[in-house]
Structure formats: C-alpha cells, structure tokens
mmCIF file of C-alpha atoms in Angstrom:
data_model
loop_
_atom_site.group_PDB
_atom_site.id
_atom_site.type_symbol
_atom_site.label_atom_id
_atom_site.label_comp_id
_atom_site.label_asym_id
_atom_site.label_seq_id
_atom_site.Cartn_x
_atom_site.Cartn_y
_atom_site.Cartn_z
ATOM 1 C CA MET A 42 -42.913 -26.999 78.264
ATOM 2 C CA LYS A 43 -40.223 -24.954 78.545
ATOM 3 C CA LEU A 44 -40.777 -24.249 75.114
ATOM 4 C CA LEU A 45 -43.823 -22.811 75.020
ATOM 5 C CA GLY A 46 -43.520 -21.424 78.049
ATOM 6 C CA LYS A 47 -40.176 -18.761 76.334
ATOM 7 C CA MET A 48 -42.837 -18.715 73.261
ATOM 8 C CA THR A 49 -46.365 -16.979 75.747
ATOM 9 C CA ILE A 50 -44.044 -14.996 77.405
ATOM 10 C CA LEU A 51 -42.401 -13.434 73.751
ATOM 11 C CA MET A 52 -46.303 -13.571 72.972
ATOM 12 C CA ILE A 53 -47.150 -11.010 76.613
ATOM 13 C CA LEU A 54 -44.309 -9.094 75.076
ATOM 14 C CA MET A 55 -44.440 -8.754 71.449
ATOM 15 C CA ALA A 56 -48.290 -7.366 71.946
ATOM 16 C CA GLY A 57 -47.181 -5.169 75.326
ATOM 17 C CA MET A 58 -45.431 -3.315 72.352
ATOM 18 C CA LEU A 59 -48.369 -3.213 70.129
ATOM 19 C CA VAL A 60 -50.092 -1.384 73.347
ATOM 20 C CA VAL A 61 -47.578 1.187 74.493
ATOM 21 C CA GLY A 62 -46.158 1.875 70.973
ATOM 22 C CA PRO A 63 -43.124 2.740 69.447
ATOM 23 C CA PRO A 64 -40.122 3.798 71.570
ATOM 24 C CA SER A 65 -40.501 7.427 72.016
ATOM 25 C CA LEU A 66 -39.298 10.079 73.928
ATOM 26 C CA GLN A 67 -39.040 9.890 77.688
ATOM 27 C CA ALA A 68 -38.375 11.928 80.896
ATOM 28 C CA ALA A 69 -34.345 13.021 81.713
ATOM 29 C CA THR A 70 -34.186 13.732 78.135
ATOM 30 C CA LYS A 71 -32.455 16.081 76.144
ATOM 31 C CA VAL A 72 -35.125 18.077 74.048
ATOM 32 C CA PRO A 73 -33.987 17.760 71.330
ATOM 33 C CA ASP A 74 -32.341 21.690 69.453
ATOM 34 C CA PHE A 75 -34.493 22.909 67.399
ATOM 35 C CA SER A 76 -34.718 26.415 65.176
ATOM 36 C CA LEU A 77 -38.487 27.581 63.433
ATOM 37 C CA SER A 78 -39.924 30.770 61.993
ATOM 38 C CA ALA A 79 -42.459 32.467 64.396
ATOM 39 C CA ILE A 80 -45.821 33.177 63.592
ATOM 40 C CA ASN A 81 -46.003 35.889 65.659
ATOM 41 C CA GLY A 82 -44.660 37.050 69.843
ATOM 42 C CA LYS A 83 -41.479 39.508 69.363
ATOM 43 C CA ASN A 84 -38.573 37.332 67.605
ATOM 44 C CA LYS A 85 -39.028 36.212 64.525
ATOM 45 C CA VAL A 86 -37.317 32.851 65.021
ATOM 46 C CA ILE A 87 -38.022 30.351 68.041
ATOM 47 C CA ASP A 88 -34.939 29.024 68.294
ATOM 48 C CA ILE A 89 -35.077 25.899 71.639
ATOM 49 C CA ARG A 90 -31.244 27.067 72.741
ATOM 50 C CA GLU A 91 -31.942 30.887 73.397
ATOM 51 C CA TYR A 92 -34.871 29.157 76.108
ATOM 52 C CA ARG A 93 -31.683 27.453 78.452
ATOM 53 C CA GLY A 94 -31.934 28.188 82.128
ATOM 54 C CA LYS A 95 -35.642 28.587 81.849
ATOM 55 C CA VAL A 96 -39.147 26.112 82.030
ATOM 56 C CA VAL A 97 -40.613 24.976 78.806
ATOM 57 C CA LEU A 98 -43.761 23.657 78.158
ATOM 58 C CA VAL A 99 -43.115 22.988 74.319
ATOM 59 C CA VAL A 100 -46.899 21.994 73.038
ATOM 60 C CA PHE A 101 -48.434 20.397 69.610
ATOM 61 C CA TRP A 102 -51.349 20.837 68.571
ATOM 62 C CA ALA A 103 -53.732 22.323 65.230
ATOM 63 C CA THR A 104 -56.622 25.067 64.879
ATOM 64 C CA TRP A 105 -59.295 22.122 63.912
ATOM 65 C CA CYS A 106 -58.347 20.696 67.288
ATOM 66 C CA GLN A 107 -60.959 20.552 69.885
ATOM 67 C CA PRO A 108 -59.265 19.715 72.603
ATOM 68 C CA CYS A 109 -56.261 21.516 71.372
ATOM 69 C CA MET A 110 -58.407 24.710 71.234
ATOM 70 C CA HIS A 111 -59.972 24.370 74.596
ATOM 71 C CA GLU A 112 -56.521 24.118 76.384
ATOM 72 C CA VAL A 113 -55.594 26.782 75.121
ATOM 73 C CA PRO A 114 -56.735 29.200 77.400
ATOM 74 C CA SER A 115 -55.334 27.286 80.186
ATOM 75 C CA LEU A 116 -51.562 27.931 78.464
ATOM 76 C CA ILE A 117 -52.756 31.479 78.074
ATOM 77 C CA SER A 118 -53.043 31.466 82.102
ATOM 78 C CA LEU A 119 -50.193 29.721 82.980
ATOM 79 C CA GLN A 120 -47.732 31.667 80.548
ATOM 80 C CA LYS A 121 -49.250 34.988 82.719
ATOM 81 C CA GLU A 122 -48.394 33.029 85.923
ATOM 82 C CA PHE A 123 -44.930 31.825 85.929
ATOM 83 C CA GLY A 124 -43.216 33.533 82.046
ATOM 84 C CA ALA A 125 -41.513 36.507 85.557
ATOM 85 C CA GLN A 126 -40.679 33.071 86.837
ATOM 86 C CA GLY A 127 -38.739 31.606 84.081
ATOM 87 C CA PHE A 128 -41.221 30.004 82.172
ATOM 88 C CA SER A 129 -41.965 29.932 78.705
ATOM 89 C CA VAL A 130 -45.045 27.767 76.612
ATOM 90 C CA ILE A 131 -44.108 27.489 73.354
ATOM 91 C CA GLY A 132 -46.693 26.457 70.320
ATOM 92 C CA LEU A 133 -45.926 24.420 67.853
ATOM 93 C CA SER A 134 -49.198 24.466 65.552
ATOM 94 C CA VAL A 135 -49.124 20.828 63.216
ATOM 95 C CA ASP A 136 -51.281 22.652 60.734
ATOM 96 C CA GLU A 137 -50.339 21.675 57.309
ATOM 97 C CA GLY A 138 -52.265 24.455 55.695
ATOM 98 C CA GLY A 139 -49.451 27.015 56.339
ATOM 99 C CA SER A 140 -49.911 29.764 58.933
ATOM 100 C CA SER A 141 -53.108 31.253 58.430
ATOM 101 C CA ALA A 142 -54.827 29.861 60.454
ATOM 102 C CA VAL A 143 -52.709 29.832 62.597
ATOM 103 C CA THR A 144 -52.654 33.925 62.639
ATOM 104 C CA ARG A 145 -56.175 33.531 63.010
ATOM 105 C CA VAL A 146 -57.060 31.262 66.191
ATOM 106 C CA ILE A 147 -53.668 33.470 68.142
ATOM 107 C CA LYS A 148 -55.628 37.019 67.441
ATOM 108 C CA LYS A 149 -59.130 35.508 68.580
ATOM 109 C CA THR A 150 -57.419 33.958 71.244
ATOM 110 C CA GLY A 151 -55.149 36.270 72.128
ATOM 111 C CA ILE A 152 -52.037 33.535 72.453
ATOM 112 C CA ASN A 153 -49.238 35.168 74.541
ATOM 113 C CA TYR A 154 -46.854 32.956 73.721
ATOM 114 C CA PRO A 155 -45.067 32.280 71.327
ATOM 115 C CA VAL A 156 -45.862 29.880 67.966
ATOM 116 C CA ALA A 157 -43.987 28.563 65.203
ATOM 117 C CA LEU A 158 -45.577 26.117 62.417
ATOM 118 C CA ALA A 159 -43.937 22.229 63.644
ATOM 119 C CA SER A 160 -41.824 20.739 60.708
ATOM 120 C CA SER A 161 -41.850 16.418 60.370
ATOM 121 C CA LYS A 162 -38.110 16.850 61.768
ATOM 122 C CA VAL A 163 -39.273 18.606 64.980
ATOM 123 C CA SER A 164 -42.185 15.828 65.267
ATOM 124 C CA ARG A 165 -39.833 13.075 64.251
ATOM 125 C CA ASP A 166 -36.853 14.260 66.794
ATOM 126 C CA PHE A 167 -39.644 15.188 69.896
ATOM 127 C CA GLY A 168 -40.436 10.678 69.284
ATOM 128 C CA GLY A 169 -43.224 11.430 66.731
ATOM 129 C CA ILE A 170 -46.394 12.868 67.276
ATOM 130 C CA LEU A 171 -49.483 10.664 67.629
ATOM 131 C CA GLY A 172 -51.917 12.494 68.774
ATOM 132 C CA ILE A 173 -52.588 16.353 69.491
ATOM 133 C CA PRO A 174 -52.955 17.928 71.944
ATOM 134 C CA THR A 175 -49.386 16.364 72.961
ATOM 135 C CA ALA A 176 -46.827 18.061 75.151
ATOM 136 C CA PHE A 177 -43.301 18.772 76.692
ATOM 137 C CA MET A 178 -42.310 20.055 79.850
ATOM 138 C CA VAL A 179 -38.094 21.010 79.673
ATOM 139 C CA ASP A 180 -36.608 21.639 82.496
ATOM 140 C CA ARG A 181 -33.822 24.764 82.861
ATOM 141 C CA SER A 182 -30.915 21.954 81.586
ATOM 142 C CA GLY A 183 -32.443 21.687 78.476
ATOM 143 C CA ASN A 184 -33.950 17.718 80.031
ATOM 144 C CA VAL A 185 -37.131 16.591 78.789
ATOM 145 C CA VAL A 186 -38.816 15.845 82.294
ATOM 146 C CA LYS A 187 -42.848 15.247 81.360
ATOM 147 C CA ARG A 188 -44.256 14.095 78.574
ATOM 148 C CA TYR A 189 -48.567 15.488 77.538
ATOM 149 C CA SER A 190 -50.446 13.029 76.126
ATOM 150 C CA GLY A 191 -54.484 14.609 75.133
ATOM 151 C CA TRP A 192 -55.574 16.953 76.984
ATOM 152 C CA THR A 193 -53.868 17.962 79.995
ATOM 153 C CA SER A 194 -55.892 19.943 83.461
ATOM 154 C CA HIS A 195 -54.893 23.686 83.918
ATOM 155 C CA LYS A 196 -54.226 21.495 87.408
ATOM 156 C CA ILE A 197 -51.935 19.177 86.557
ATOM 157 C CA ILE A 198 -49.822 21.663 83.911
ATOM 158 C CA ALA A 199 -49.409 24.202 86.738
ATOM 159 C CA ASP A 200 -48.562 21.467 89.587
ATOM 160 C CA ASP A 201 -45.636 19.889 87.698
ATOM 161 C CA LEU A 202 -44.795 23.264 87.185
ATOM 162 C CA LYS A 203 -43.693 25.078 90.686
ATOM 163 C CA GLN A 204 -41.960 21.156 90.936
ATOM 164 C CA VAL A 205 -39.996 22.107 87.937
ATOM 165 C CA LEU A 206 -39.526 25.756 88.819
ATOM 166 C CA LYS A 207 -37.921 25.289 91.912
#
C-alpha cells in the first residue's frame, strides 16, 4: 500500500507539471538584461538597463495576433496616463517577417511607446514565451513583479500599476 501511495503521489505531481508547463520567469526575479534595436521612438536602442528607476511593462506581441492588437489601445492609454509618473511600456514583437509589418501597425495605431523585434534569446531569457500577448511588470528596482498571460484588461493592469508606482 505504501508503494502504491507513493506512486499515486508521483503520478499526480507529474500530471500537475504537464498542466502547469515548464518553469518560467516568476515574480520577484530580476528582469533579464536585453538590448534591442528600436523600430520607433527617440532612441535607436531599447536597453532595459536604461529603464532602472522606472516601472516598465514589457509586452511580447505580434501584428497578426488579434488579442495583441485589441490590447494596443490600452497600452497607448497606459503610456499616456502613467508615463509622467515614471512608467513605460516596451513592446517586443515576435513577428518573424521583419520590421515592415510592425512599422505599419505603429503608424496606423499611433503606438507611443518603444517597440523592437524580440530575439529568440530575449524570449528564452523571459522563461520562454508560449503564447501572446504575454507581459511582465517590472518595478523600479528591476524586479519582475507580475506576469500577464493572454489579453489582460486595462483595469487590471492599471490597478496593478498604481500599486507598483507607489
């Protein structure tokens, strides 16, 4: 009976790992360092180290992803509303066809935050991006304090942002 009990527990734990998926970046870990060529904005490079002291929302997205595109107006609004308080969105596109489609979307939507093409290394460093949109809230000390998987409402992100900006 003891062996059967241990085997049952082991099978339950293994099944749980299949449901949860591989380990990923969790809250209160340092944001991975990255430096990528910017597609837009005033800087030619987006270097996460230059954002220390700010609260940052790093968003992995793509132009062909409908939930991602649905989220863009909210991200633009968050940038406008909280930018003066030391907040910035950083968009990291996982589009594989280069920057032309991303540039078109930036112009069409009026994206007001820096955007770059995500490298596979950056995606891996963030724990692997299994679905998009996926976003990470980073506090002023450079710690990831929240992960958002899938489309997330403006209210949820704004409420979390108000807490982190305190």
